[in-house]
Structures are given as C-alpha cells and as structure tokens.
Short mmCIF file of C-alpha atoms in Angstrom, two decimals:
data_model
loop_
_atom_site.label_atom_id
_atom_site.label_comp_id
_atom_site.label_asym_id
_atom_site.label_seq_id
_atom_site.Cartn_x
_atom_site.Cartn_y
_atom_site.Cartn_z
CA MET A 218 -3.07 -33.34 -17.12
CA ALA A 219 -0.75 -35.92 -15.61
CA SER A 220 1.94 -35.25 -17.97
CA ASP A 221 1.91 -31.49 -17.07
CA THR A 222 2.63 -32.32 -13.42
CA LEU A 223 6.09 -30.87 -12.51
CA ASN A 224 6.71 -33.33 -9.67
CA PRO A 225 4.74 -36.49 -10.50
CA ASN A 226 6.18 -38.60 -7.67
CA PRO A 227 6.32 -36.36 -4.51
CA VAL A 228 7.36 -37.65 -1.14
CA VAL A 229 4.32 -38.15 0.95
CA ARG A 230 4.60 -38.19 4.56
CA GLU A 231 2.55 -40.07 7.16
CA VAL A 232 0.39 -37.55 9.04
CA VAL A 233 -0.11 -38.31 12.67
CA ARG A 234 -2.96 -36.50 14.36
CA THR A 235 -2.63 -35.80 18.08
CA LYS A 236 -5.43 -34.53 19.97
CA ARG A 237 -4.81 -31.00 21.28
CA THR A 238 -4.30 -30.92 24.99
CA SER A 239 -4.23 -27.72 26.71
CA GLU A 240 -4.68 -27.23 30.35
CA PHE A 241 -7.17 -24.44 29.56
CA ASP A 242 -9.07 -26.30 26.92
CA ASP A 243 -12.02 -27.12 29.06
CA ASP A 244 -11.98 -23.80 30.97
CA GLU A 245 -14.12 -21.25 29.11
CA THR A 246 -13.20 -18.49 31.37
CA VAL A 247 -9.61 -18.49 30.26
CA SER A 248 -8.96 -16.83 26.97
CA ASP A 249 -6.15 -18.90 25.48
CA ALA A 250 -3.93 -17.05 23.12
CA PHE A 251 -3.14 -18.34 19.57
CA ASP A 252 -0.09 -20.55 19.38
CA THR A 253 1.89 -22.07 16.56
CA GLU A 254 -0.05 -25.12 16.89
CA GLU A 255 -3.34 -23.53 16.27
CA ILE A 256 -1.83 -21.62 13.40
CA PHE A 257 -0.60 -24.88 11.90
CA ASP A 258 -4.00 -26.33 12.26
CA LEU A 259 -5.33 -23.61 10.08
CA ILE A 260 -2.95 -24.33 7.23
CA ARG A 261 -2.04 -28.06 7.43
CA ASP A 262 -4.95 -29.27 5.41
CA ILE A 263 -4.56 -26.74 2.63
CA LYS A 264 -4.52 -28.86 -0.73
CA ASP A 265 -1.52 -28.70 -2.92
CA PRO A 266 -2.63 -26.97 -6.04
CA GLU A 267 -0.85 -29.59 -8.16
CA HIS A 268 -1.65 -32.71 -6.27
CA GLY A 269 -5.26 -31.92 -5.19
CA ASN A 270 -5.67 -35.15 -3.17
CA LEU A 271 -2.60 -34.36 -0.89
CA THR A 272 -2.41 -31.74 1.82
CA LEU A 273 0.54 -29.21 2.23
CA GLU A 274 1.40 -31.18 5.47
CA GLN A 275 1.52 -34.58 3.78
CA LEU A 276 3.92 -33.04 1.04
CA ASN A 277 6.04 -31.54 3.99
CA VAL A 278 5.34 -28.15 2.39
CA THR A 279 4.34 -26.80 5.86
CA GLN A 280 5.38 -27.91 9.20
CA GLN A 281 4.64 -26.45 12.59
CA GLU A 282 8.36 -25.78 13.03
CA TYR A 283 8.28 -23.36 10.09
CA ILE A 284 5.94 -21.12 11.96
CA ASN A 285 7.32 -18.38 14.19
CA PHE A 286 4.87 -16.50 16.32
CA ASP A 287 5.80 -13.36 18.18
CA THR A 288 3.08 -12.72 20.70
CA THR A 289 4.41 -9.40 21.85
CA ASN A 290 3.55 -7.69 18.49
CA ASP A 291 1.10 -10.32 17.00
CA SER A 292 3.38 -11.05 14.09
CA ILE A 293 3.47 -14.34 12.60
CA ASP A 294 6.22 -15.48 10.20
CA ILE A 295 5.69 -18.64 8.14
CA THR A 296 8.09 -20.30 5.83
CA PHE A 297 7.03 -23.14 3.42
CA THR A 298 9.03 -25.41 1.34
CA PRO A 299 8.21 -26.21 -2.37
CA THR A 300 8.63 -29.89 -3.10
CA ILE A 301 10.97 -28.93 -5.93
CA PRO A 302 13.07 -25.92 -6.50
CA HIS A 303 11.49 -24.93 -9.85
CA CYS A 304 7.99 -25.55 -8.60
CA SER A 305 5.74 -23.31 -10.68
CA MET A 306 2.88 -23.42 -8.28
CA VAL A 307 5.09 -21.81 -5.51
CA THR A 308 3.27 -18.35 -5.55
CA LEU A 309 -0.18 -20.05 -5.48
CA ILE A 310 0.79 -22.17 -2.49
CA GLY A 311 1.99 -19.07 -0.61
CA LEU A 312 -1.23 -17.15 -1.61
CA CYS A 313 -3.34 -20.13 -0.25
CA ILE A 314 -1.57 -20.00 3.11
CA ARG A 315 -1.96 -16.21 3.34
CA VAL A 316 -5.57 -16.22 2.22
CA LYS A 317 -6.42 -18.98 4.78
CA LEU A 318 -4.77 -16.90 7.54
CA ILE A 319 -6.41 -13.65 6.43
CA ARG A 320 -9.84 -15.25 6.66
CA SER A 321 -9.20 -17.01 9.90
CA LEU A 322 -7.34 -14.66 12.06
CA PRO A 323 -8.25 -11.38 13.71
CA GLN A 324 -7.11 -8.16 11.55
CA ARG A 325 -4.47 -7.25 14.02
CA PHE A 326 -2.16 -10.04 13.14
CA LYS A 327 0.83 -9.29 10.84
CA VAL A 328 1.44 -12.24 8.61
CA THR A 329 4.71 -12.74 6.57
CA VAL A 330 4.74 -15.74 4.23
CA LYS A 331 8.08 -16.79 2.73
CA VAL A 332 9.63 -19.63 0.92
CA THR A 333 12.11 -21.47 3.09
CA PRO A 334 15.46 -20.10 2.27
CA GLY A 335 17.38 -21.87 -0.41
CA THR A 336 14.47 -24.18 -1.51
CA HIS A 337 13.28 -22.20 -4.62
CA MET A 338 14.97 -20.83 -7.62
CA SER A 339 12.89 -17.56 -7.65
CA GLU A 340 12.95 -17.03 -3.79
CA ASP A 341 13.37 -13.38 -3.65
CA GLN A 342 10.84 -12.68 -6.38
CA VAL A 343 8.20 -14.95 -4.87
CA ASN A 344 8.71 -13.47 -1.36
CA LYS A 345 8.25 -10.04 -2.72
CA GLN A 346 5.09 -10.74 -4.41
CA LEU A 347 3.53 -12.74 -1.64
CA ASN A 348 4.18 -9.96 0.88
CA ASP A 349 3.04 -7.03 -1.22
CA LYS A 350 -0.53 -6.50 0.17
CA GLU A 351 -1.50 -4.61 -3.06
CA ARG A 352 -0.40 -7.35 -5.30
CA VAL A 353 -2.21 -9.77 -3.14
CA ALA A 354 -5.34 -7.78 -2.88
CA ALA A 355 -5.44 -7.41 -6.85
CA ALA A 356 -4.78 -11.12 -7.18
CA LEU A 357 -7.78 -12.01 -5.12
CA GLU A 358 -9.91 -9.87 -7.27
CA ASN A 359 -9.19 -12.22 -10.12
CA PRO A 360 -12.07 -14.66 -10.17
CA ASN A 361 -10.24 -17.50 -12.02
CA LEU A 362 -7.34 -17.35 -9.43
CA LEU A 363 -9.78 -17.03 -6.50
CA GLU A 364 -11.58 -20.13 -7.65
CA VAL A 365 -8.37 -22.09 -7.72
CA VAL A 366 -7.34 -20.77 -4.28
CA ASN A 367 -10.91 -21.58 -2.89
CA LYS A 368 -10.47 -25.16 -4.16
CA CYS A 369 -7.27 -25.61 -2.30
CA LEU A 370 -8.98 -24.32 0.83
CA VAL A 371 -12.05 -26.61 0.79
CA LYS A 372 -11.98 -29.15 3.41
CA THR A 373 -12.83 -32.68 2.25
CA GLN A 374 -15.86 -34.44 3.76
CA HIS A 375 -13.44 -36.63 5.72
CA GLN A 376 -11.46 -33.57 7.17
CA ALA A 377 -14.59 -31.69 8.00
CA THR A 378 -16.09 -34.36 10.03
CA ALA A 379 -12.82 -35.33 11.75
CA ALA A 380 -12.23 -31.64 12.85
CA GLN B 239 0.50 9.66 23.09
CA SER B 240 4.22 8.90 23.49
CA THR B 241 7.12 11.08 22.40
CA TRP B 242 10.23 10.02 20.76
CA GLY B 243 13.35 11.73 19.97
CA SER B 244 16.27 13.38 21.33
CA ASN B 245 14.73 16.24 22.92
CA ALA B 246 11.68 15.78 25.21
CA SER B 247 8.88 17.08 22.95
CA THR B 248 5.59 18.63 23.77
CA SER B 249 4.20 17.95 20.49
CA MET B 250 0.85 16.01 20.44
CA LEU B 251 -1.35 14.44 17.82
CA THR B 252 -4.78 14.22 19.13
CA CYS B 253 -7.58 11.99 17.49
CA LEU B 254 -10.58 14.27 16.64
CA SER B 255 -12.91 11.71 15.10
CA SER B 256 -13.07 8.27 13.91
CA THR B 257 -15.62 7.39 10.91
CA GLU B 258 -16.76 4.03 9.57
CA ALA B 259 -16.03 5.37 6.10
CA HIS B 260 -16.04 2.04 4.07
CA VAL B 261 -17.12 -1.70 4.47
CA ASP B 262 -13.79 -2.94 3.26
CA ARG B 263 -10.15 -1.76 3.22
CA ALA B 264 -9.67 1.92 2.77
CA TRP B 265 -6.78 2.72 0.48
CA CYS B 266 -6.55 6.51 0.02
CA VAL B 267 -7.70 9.77 1.52
CA ALA B 268 -7.28 13.07 -0.25
CA TRP B 269 -8.15 16.68 0.98
CA SER B 270 -10.05 19.14 -1.46
CA PRO B 271 -7.71 22.06 -2.35
CA ALA B 272 -9.79 24.37 0.00
CA GLY B 273 -9.46 21.83 2.76
CA ASN B 274 -13.06 21.74 3.63
CA ALA B 275 -13.80 18.31 1.94
CA LEU B 276 -12.25 14.79 1.90
CA ALA B 277 -12.29 12.05 -0.52
CA SER B 278 -11.86 8.47 0.36
CA CYS B 279 -11.74 5.27 -1.63
CA SER B 280 -11.90 1.49 -0.87
CA ALA B 281 -11.76 -2.13 -1.87
CA ASP B 282 -15.60 -1.64 -1.63
CA LYS B 283 -15.45 -0.07 -5.07
CA GLN B 284 -16.71 3.25 -3.69
CA ILE B 285 -15.40 6.78 -3.64
CA ARG B 286 -16.87 8.86 -0.80
CA LEU B 287 -16.77 12.53 -0.57
CA TRP B 288 -16.93 13.98 2.94
CA GLY B 289 -17.60 17.53 4.23
CA VAL B 290 -15.32 18.25 7.11
CA ARG B 291 -16.26 20.69 9.84
CA GLU B 292 -14.83 21.06 13.25
CA GLY B 293 -12.86 17.97 13.04
CA ARG B 294 -15.69 15.68 12.06
CA ALA B 295 -16.52 14.23 8.63
CA GLU B 296 -20.14 14.03 7.17
CA VAL B 297 -20.66 12.12 4.05
CA MET B 298 -21.73 14.37 1.10
CA GLN B 299 -21.72 12.15 -1.77
CA VAL B 300 -21.09 8.41 -2.60
CA LEU B 301 -19.60 7.78 -5.99
CA GLU B 302 -20.49 4.28 -7.15
CA GLY B 303 -20.41 2.45 -10.51
CA SER B 304 -17.47 4.15 -11.98
CA HIS B 305 -15.19 1.25 -11.11
CA ASP B 306 -15.87 -2.48 -10.92
CA ARG B 307 -12.83 -3.34 -8.72
CA THR B 308 -10.92 -1.85 -5.78
CA VAL B 309 -10.52 1.88 -6.11
CA ARG B 310 -6.89 2.44 -5.14
CA SER B 311 -6.16 6.21 -5.41
CA VAL B 312 -8.17 9.41 -5.41
CA ALA B 313 -7.13 12.97 -5.95
CA TRP B 314 -8.79 16.36 -6.13
CA ALA B 315 -7.92 18.73 -9.19
CA PRO B 316 -6.48 21.99 -7.99
CA SER B 317 -9.56 23.78 -8.96
CA GLY B 318 -11.69 21.57 -6.56
CA ALA B 319 -14.01 20.95 -9.52
CA MET B 320 -12.77 17.52 -10.40
CA VAL B 321 -11.87 14.29 -8.56
CA ALA B 322 -9.86 11.69 -10.45
CA SER B 323 -9.74 7.99 -9.20
CA GLY B 324 -7.60 5.02 -10.30
CA ALA B 325 -8.69 1.49 -9.77
CA PHE B 326 -7.60 -2.15 -9.91
CA ASP B 327 -9.81 -2.44 -13.15
CA GLY B 328 -7.21 -0.35 -14.99
CA VAL B 329 -9.51 2.58 -15.51
CA VAL B 330 -8.98 6.18 -14.37
CA ALA B 331 -12.34 7.89 -13.84
CA ILE B 332 -13.06 11.70 -13.79
CA HIS B 333 -15.76 13.16 -11.72
CA GLN B 334 -16.80 16.65 -12.21
CA ALA B 335 -18.77 18.91 -10.17
CA ASN B 336 -22.11 20.04 -11.58
CA ASN B 337 -23.86 22.47 -9.41
CA GLY B 338 -21.95 21.03 -6.43
CA VAL B 339 -22.83 17.47 -7.30
CA PHE B 340 -19.97 15.20 -8.65
CA GLU B 341 -20.87 13.25 -11.65
CA HIS B 342 -18.79 10.64 -13.59
CA VAL B 343 -17.88 12.37 -16.82
CA ALA B 344 -15.04 10.39 -18.22
CA SER B 345 -13.10 6.98 -18.08
CA LEU B 346 -9.50 7.21 -19.22
CA GLU B 347 -8.50 3.87 -20.57
CA GLY B 348 -5.09 2.85 -21.61
CA HIS B 349 -3.47 1.09 -18.69
CA GLU B 350 -2.99 -2.68 -19.11
CA SER B 351 -3.48 -3.63 -15.47
CA GLU B 352 -4.30 -2.05 -11.84
CA VAL B 353 -3.83 1.69 -11.74
CA LYS B 354 -2.07 2.42 -8.30
CA CYS B 355 -2.03 6.13 -8.13
CA VAL B 356 -3.32 9.37 -9.68
CA ALA B 357 -1.89 12.85 -9.22
CA TRP B 358 -2.72 16.20 -10.60
CA GLU B 359 -0.13 18.71 -11.64
CA HIS B 360 -0.23 22.10 -9.82
CA SER B 361 -1.95 24.00 -12.76
CA GLY B 362 -4.61 21.28 -13.25
CA ASN B 363 -3.88 20.89 -16.72
CA LEU B 364 -2.00 17.61 -16.38
CA LEU B 365 -3.00 14.31 -14.71
CA ALA B 366 -0.29 11.54 -14.06
CA THR B 367 -1.51 7.90 -13.60
CA CYS B 368 0.66 4.90 -12.89
CA SER B 369 0.06 1.14 -13.04
CA ARG B 370 1.24 -2.33 -12.55
CA ASP B 371 1.89 -2.33 -16.24
CA LYS B 372 5.29 -0.48 -15.39
CA SER B 373 4.12 2.61 -17.18
CA ILE B 374 3.24 6.24 -16.31
CA TRP B 375 0.74 8.04 -18.40
CA ILE B 376 0.50 11.69 -18.59
CA TRP B 377 -2.97 12.98 -19.52
CA GLU B 378 -3.73 16.63 -20.59
CA ALA B 379 -7.15 18.25 -19.70
CA LEU B 380 -8.53 19.95 -22.78
CA HIS B 381 -11.05 22.47 -21.51
CA GLY B 382 -13.93 22.76 -23.74
CA ASP B 383 -17.13 24.96 -23.85
CA SER B 384 -18.98 25.79 -20.81
CA VAL B 385 -22.22 23.89 -20.29
CA GLY B 386 -24.56 24.79 -17.55
CA SER B 387 -22.29 25.65 -14.61
CA GLY B 388 -19.60 23.30 -15.57
CA GLU B 389 -17.04 23.13 -18.26
CA LEU B 390 -16.85 20.15 -20.30
CA VAL B 391 -13.29 18.64 -20.07
CA ASP B 392 -11.80 16.20 -22.39
CA PHE B 393 -8.60 14.25 -21.62
CA GLU B 394 -5.82 13.35 -24.10
CA CYS B 395 -2.88 11.20 -23.34
CA VAL B 396 0.28 13.33 -24.13
CA ALA B 397 2.98 10.78 -22.93
CA VAL B 398 3.59 7.15 -21.75
CA LEU B 399 6.65 7.08 -19.66
CA HIS B 400 8.69 3.85 -19.61
CA GLY B 401 11.65 3.23 -17.43
CA HIS B 402 10.55 1.37 -14.30
CA SER B 403 11.18 -2.44 -14.76
CA GLN B 404 8.15 -3.38 -12.41
CA ASP B 405 5.01 -1.88 -11.04
CA VAL B 406 4.83 1.96 -10.56
CA LYS B 407 3.27 2.28 -7.03
CA CYS B 408 3.32 6.16 -6.75
CA VAL B 409 3.47 9.38 -8.56
CA THR B 410 3.66 12.88 -7.30
CA TRP B 411 4.13 16.42 -8.97
CA HIS B 412 6.51 19.07 -7.94
CA PRO B 413 4.37 21.88 -6.33
CA LEU B 414 5.68 24.66 -8.65
CA HIS B 415 7.33 22.99 -11.78
CA GLN B 416 6.41 20.40 -14.34
CA VAL B 417 8.51 17.86 -12.65
CA LEU B 418 7.18 14.39 -11.73
CA VAL B 419 8.44 11.74 -9.19
CA SER B 420 7.58 8.06 -9.16
CA GLY B 421 8.29 5.14 -6.91
CA SER B 422 8.23 1.45 -7.90
CA TYR B 423 8.12 -2.20 -7.05
CA ASP B 424 11.63 -2.19 -8.70
CA ASN B 425 12.90 -0.30 -5.39
CA SER B 426 13.81 2.91 -7.41
CA ILE B 427 12.46 6.52 -7.50
CA LYS B 428 12.62 8.25 -10.88
CA VAL B 429 12.45 11.99 -11.50
CA TRP B 430 10.84 13.06 -14.94
CA THR B 431 10.56 16.27 -16.74
CA GLU B 432 9.68 17.53 -20.24
CA ASP B 433 12.60 17.96 -22.50
CA ASP B 434 11.36 20.02 -25.47
CA THR B 435 8.40 17.72 -26.20
CA ASP B 436 9.39 14.39 -24.84
CA TRP B 437 9.17 13.37 -21.34
CA VAL B 438 12.40 11.99 -20.04
CA CYS B 439 13.77 10.40 -16.89
CA VAL B 440 16.41 12.95 -15.43
CA ASP B 441 17.37 11.10 -12.17
CA THR B 442 17.14 7.55 -10.84
CA LEU B 443 17.43 7.16 -7.12
CA ASP B 444 18.24 3.77 -5.71
CA ALA B 445 18.23 4.02 -1.94
CA HIS B 446 15.40 1.97 -0.74
CA ALA B 447 16.01 -1.74 -0.30
CA ALA B 448 12.49 -2.66 -1.23
CA THR B 449 9.34 -1.32 -3.10
CA VAL B 450 8.87 2.44 -2.74
CA TRP B 451 5.34 2.98 -1.53
CA SER B 452 4.89 6.70 -1.38
CA VAL B 453 6.56 10.05 -2.36
CA ALA B 454 5.56 13.68 -1.32
CA PHE B 455 7.19 17.13 -1.89
CA ASP B 456 7.59 19.95 0.59
CA ALA B 457 5.85 23.26 -0.01
CA SER B 458 8.96 24.71 -1.78
CA GLY B 459 9.71 21.66 -3.86
CA THR B 460 13.31 21.78 -2.75
CA ARG B 461 12.83 18.40 -1.04
CA PHE B 462 10.80 15.45 -1.11
CA VAL B 463 10.27 12.26 1.14
CA SER B 464 10.00 8.83 0.08
CA SER B 465 8.95 5.67 2.08
CA GLY B 466 9.36 2.03 1.36
CA ASP B 467 8.55 -1.56 2.16
CA ASP B 468 11.98 -1.60 3.86
CA GLY B 469 10.37 0.35 6.68
CA THR B 470 12.55 3.28 5.80
CA VAL B 471 11.73 7.12 5.18
CA ILE B 472 14.19 9.11 3.30
CA VAL B 473 14.35 12.80 2.70
CA TRP B 474 15.72 13.94 -0.78
CA LYS B 475 17.04 17.43 -1.65
CA SER B 476 17.60 18.99 -5.00
CA LEU B 477 21.12 20.65 -5.17
CA PRO B 478 21.39 23.26 -6.46
CA ALA B 479 17.79 24.31 -5.88
CA LEU B 480 15.58 23.48 -8.78
CA THR B 481 14.37 26.29 -11.08
CA PRO B 482 11.73 26.24 -13.86
CA ASN B 483 14.45 26.03 -16.48
CA THR B 484 16.76 23.49 -14.81
CA SER B 485 17.59 20.85 -17.30
CA GLU B 486 19.93 18.92 -14.74
CA HIS B 487 18.48 17.56 -11.77
CA LYS B 488 20.51 16.03 -9.07
CA TRP B 489 18.70 14.75 -5.95
CA TYR B 490 20.66 13.80 -2.81
CA GLU B 491 19.77 11.71 0.12
CA VAL B 492 19.97 14.22 2.98
CA CYS B 493 18.22 12.29 5.78
CA ARG B 494 17.46 8.58 6.37
CA LEU B 495 14.86 7.81 9.15
CA GLN B 496 15.05 4.11 9.79
CA GLY B 497 14.42 1.73 12.75
CA ILE B 498 11.17 4.11 13.67
CA HIS B 499 8.71 2.01 11.84
CA THR B 500 9.02 -1.66 12.39
CA ARG B 501 7.26 -2.66 9.19
CA PRO B 502 6.48 -1.35 5.67
CA VAL B 503 5.75 2.38 5.42
CA TYR B 504 2.81 2.72 3.06
CA SER B 505 2.51 6.59 3.15
CA VAL B 506 4.27 9.72 3.72
CA HIS B 507 3.16 13.46 3.48
CA TRP B 508 4.68 16.72 3.96
CA CYS B 509 2.70 19.54 5.60
CA ALA B 510 2.87 22.59 3.44
CA LEU B 511 1.71 24.92 6.46
CA THR B 512 3.75 23.42 9.34
CA GLY B 513 6.60 21.87 7.52
CA ALA B 514 5.98 18.47 9.32
CA ILE B 515 6.37 15.14 7.77
CA VAL B 516 4.10 12.32 8.68
CA SER B 517 4.56 8.58 8.01
CA ALA B 518 2.37 5.50 8.61
CA GLY B 519 1.99 2.02 7.55
CA GLN B 520 1.77 -1.67 8.39
CA ASP B 521 2.90 -1.12 11.96
CA ASP B 522 -0.38 0.70 12.68
CA SER B 523 1.54 3.74 13.82
CA ILE B 524 1.62 7.23 12.86
CA CYS B 525 4.97 9.25 13.28
CA ILE B 526 5.58 13.01 12.79
CA TYR B 527 9.01 14.46 12.21
CA THR B 528 10.29 18.09 11.97
CA LEU B 529 13.52 19.48 10.64
CA THR B 530 15.99 20.16 13.59
CA SER B 531 19.21 21.19 11.81
CA GLU B 532 21.27 20.92 8.66
CA SER B 533 24.78 20.99 7.62
CA GLU B 534 26.34 24.19 6.15
CA GLN B 535 26.29 22.77 2.69
CA GLY B 536 22.84 21.55 3.03
CA ARG B 537 23.98 17.94 2.23
CA VAL B 538 22.87 16.52 5.74
CA GLU B 539 19.77 17.36 7.41
CA ASN B 540 18.44 16.03 10.84
CA TYR B 541 14.90 15.24 11.57
CA ASP B 542 13.46 14.44 14.96
CA VAL B 543 10.36 12.24 15.69
CA VAL B 544 8.34 14.78 17.49
CA CYS B 545 5.28 12.75 17.94
CA ARG B 546 4.34 9.05 17.63
CA VAL B 547 0.97 7.34 18.05
CA THR B 548 1.11 3.61 18.23
CA ARG B 549 -1.94 1.58 17.35
CA ALA B 550 -3.29 4.63 15.73
CA HIS B 551 -5.66 2.12 13.73
CA VAL B 552 -6.18 -1.64 14.82
CA THR B 553 -4.43 -2.52 11.46
CA ASP B 554 -2.44 -1.45 8.51
CA ILE B 555 -2.65 2.32 7.80
CA ASN B 556 -2.67 2.81 4.02
CA CYS B 557 -2.67 6.62 3.58
CA VAL B 558 -1.95 9.84 5.68
CA ALA B 559 -2.63 13.23 4.22
CA TRP B 560 -2.28 16.88 5.78
CA ASN B 561 -5.05 19.36 5.24
CA PRO B 562 -3.89 22.24 2.77
CA ALA B 563 -5.59 24.96 4.84
CA VAL B 564 -5.81 23.96 8.55
CA PRO B 565 -2.27 23.69 9.93
CA GLY B 566 -1.78 20.26 11.46
CA LEU B 567 -4.84 18.71 10.55
CA LEU B 568 -4.36 15.24 9.36
CA ALA B 569 -6.52 12.54 7.89
CA SER B 570 -5.59 8.95 8.03
CA CYS B 571 -7.28 5.54 6.51
CA SER B 572 -6.73 1.97 7.14
CA ASP B 573 -7.53 -1.67 6.30
CA ASP B 574 -10.06 -1.39 9.12
CA GLY B 575 -12.21 0.73 6.74
CA LEU B 576 -12.11 3.76 9.09
CA VAL B 577 -11.11 7.27 8.27
CA LYS B 578 -9.69 9.28 11.30
CA LEU B 579 -9.00 12.89 11.79
CA TRP B 580 -6.29 14.16 13.95
CA GLN B 581 -4.82 17.43 14.99
CA LEU B 582 -1.13 18.06 15.58
CA THR B 583 -0.01 20.50 18.08
CA LEU B 584 3.74 21.32 17.63
#
C-alpha cells in the first residue's frame, strides 16, 4: 500500500490543545451559541483517508481560520486544503467533513464545504460534487464508501479519553 | 407572512396542515390528477399515498419493498391508476391500482445509476426517466388485456436520449405536445422532441450558472420555468408559440428572478389554475410569483413576488407542487420529513 500513497511525506504540524475557556462554560443557564472553535473541534480529529494515523489538523488540511460562521443565517462555510494539488482523496476528505457536521449539528445549519481556492487541480468539480446534496446522499448509501468515511470519523482511544 | 415586491400585495400563503410523513428526508410530492390524493417519497425507501380532504393529509397506503434505496421521485399517471417512482437503486417502479389498492406491478431496469426524476407524458402513453448515468429513457406503456378491474400494462423502452454531459436531474413534459424538457448537473436545459422516429435535442439553453434542479411548464405550454443551484429562477418562452407540428423550437429567456432565494432552488412549479409560479429550496423559504407585465413583442416579461414565506420548513425544501383541481392549494416537502399543505389567496 505504501507505494500507492500519493504524498508519502506530508508536512505534519504539532497540534497544541488549549482548554476552551468561555465565560459561560460553567453557567448552565446560558445557552451559548456555536462558534467557529466548536465547529473546528468537530472536524479537527477527522483522520486523513490516506494517512490513517494523522488527523486533518495535523496535516494542516483544516484550520479554524478556514471556518466562516454567519450566525445571522446559520450558514457555515468551510474550506480545506489538500496536502498536494493532485490529491485523489480530496472528495473523500470533503465528504468526511460534511458527514461529521451533518451528524453533529442541528438540521437548520447550512453547510458549504469547499477546497481552499487555488489548492487543487479539479477544484471546481470537487466543490460542485461536495455541495450537491443529491450526490452526497447517494454516495452515503454506498456501503463501501460509508465504511471508509466512518473509519476516518472514528476517534482513537487516546482522543476519546482526552475529550 | 411577509410580502415582497414592487406593489404592496395582499396575497397570502397560509399553512393548512403539517404531517410527519416520513422518518427521513422527503424528496418529492406529487398530486393525483383528480387532486384528491398526494404521493410522497423519501430516503426512508417508502412511497406514501395520502388522501387529502379539507387541507389535511391522511395516509391511505404505504408502498414498501419496491426500492432498496432512497426513493427520489414519484409521479401519477394522467389516468390516476398508476404511480411511477424512481430511486437511487437505479430502478423505476410502477404501481398500479387494483380495486383502489396500489400494487407494485413492474420494475423498469436499464439506468446504470441513481434515477433522479420520473415524468408521465400528457396522454399517459409515455414515461420519461432520467439518471446520474447522463441519459434519459423514454418508456412506452403497452396496454394489454383487462384482468379483474385493472388492465395489465407492460413497458418498453422506445428511446435512450444522450446529450447531457453530466447527471440529468429533472425531466418534464409539455402539457399538450410530445415535447420533453430536461435539466442537468452540466448546467444546461435541453428540449427534446420526436423527429420521425428518432428523439432529438432541438434546443439547448445555457443560462444557469450551476446545476438545473427543476423545470415546469405553464398550462398552455407556451412557457416553462427553471430553477438552479445558482439560486436563480428563469422563465422561458417559445417564440413563435409552439404547435404540434413545429419542428423548429426556439426558447427565449423572458424573465430572470434572482436575488430572491439566497441558496439553491430545488423546485419550481407553475399553477395551471391560477398562473402563479412557486419556488422553494435550500433557504427554507417558499416564494410565489405572478406575471405583471410583458413587452409588446413578448420578449420580456415581468413577474412580481406576491408572497414569500420564510422558514416554511426548518430545513431544505426539496419539492413544491400545486394541486391540479383546487386553485392555490400547494404541497411542500422537506429534509425534515414533513409534508405541508398551504393555501394561496391572491
């Protein structure tokens, strides 16, 4: 398998975990709205489909700065950066991000997932496919694909206990 | 309800009922030709038939087992005696009424991937289906001997239409002639008709900047309306007006309604009784438009938004459909699994 990997030596970044501090965290009476940090928390630990032992955050595929959250209309726009411009896993990575958010967020949120402009050769095609709800729905009914997605979304023992 | 448009409008869209129709995303609703029944279909693999009285939907029948994946589209034959459904399993299923009970009588196989839309031609002799496999199939209903109270019907594929370069998302028939319109993931709309014995594409319309999700004719068949992932609704007109023997088709964009929906528009429908257009989509809102003026040559038409309901559902609206018998009665369905009935007062 190793010879099939497209980017055998990706740049891995050191992940620093800071404890969330919100002035309302301890106050159960205050309903605190979602923010980009919470959204990032949902997707940072998604495994890279190619490098199963590394997360999208470690590979710099996702960053909190790539998340744009418009609270006035509940719309969340996320971009992600494939590690290489011809990455064949790009659609799968986008699908994982979308699925994680579908499963975690209330239905009213409108999520757009796109490739960071200029970072992939088939950017337009990938963006179109990732944001076509019918294509996404059909893809998730494919058991093989769903299994791959689920594998990327499973938390490791270490992450589960740390969370 | 809020109003929108250049003139203060007194039009209102009132919600009559909300029904928990499906346990998963509801993709499509379709009225029976008599207008007294509604069909809905869902990612829960079911088709449900509803009796509608006084603005409320009561379940009549649940059709299960004819598909093993999401049922994407459902349509009643003009006779009211058959319901066709298209699903992500690539199969088109035919359900036929036998003493008032619909039974699965045929599975039309041929599409290589997800079926996106099914539509009956006005006579009921032809059924068009389209798919992610980029093709449109035209099936002819072969009426056989009568058995019991029903008539056995067999289907034969009479044409496979190639031309779109990507998924074909929607098909709709002209209300009077054998003319078919399709919309695609390739952003284009194509007009098809039978030339001698071959089905050919007679016009290609490139006006949407993204996937075309829905197309619907007006009652006369002079115009149709399209909607897209670009959030735009476009009205098209045939000039000169189409006749049964017209071999040349020329469709013109006569009105572009943009900036009204803020996200993709998944469904448009033209009311045959009131002339009102309805659109709905990912921004959870329903908009109603009526024709207000047109230029002398008919090349430009103006439509006003006479009514708009924001948050008509809590999430994406996938389909809206006008009742063919009751003016202004509208059905909508959504990712929330609900089917809602609405009454428009113009």
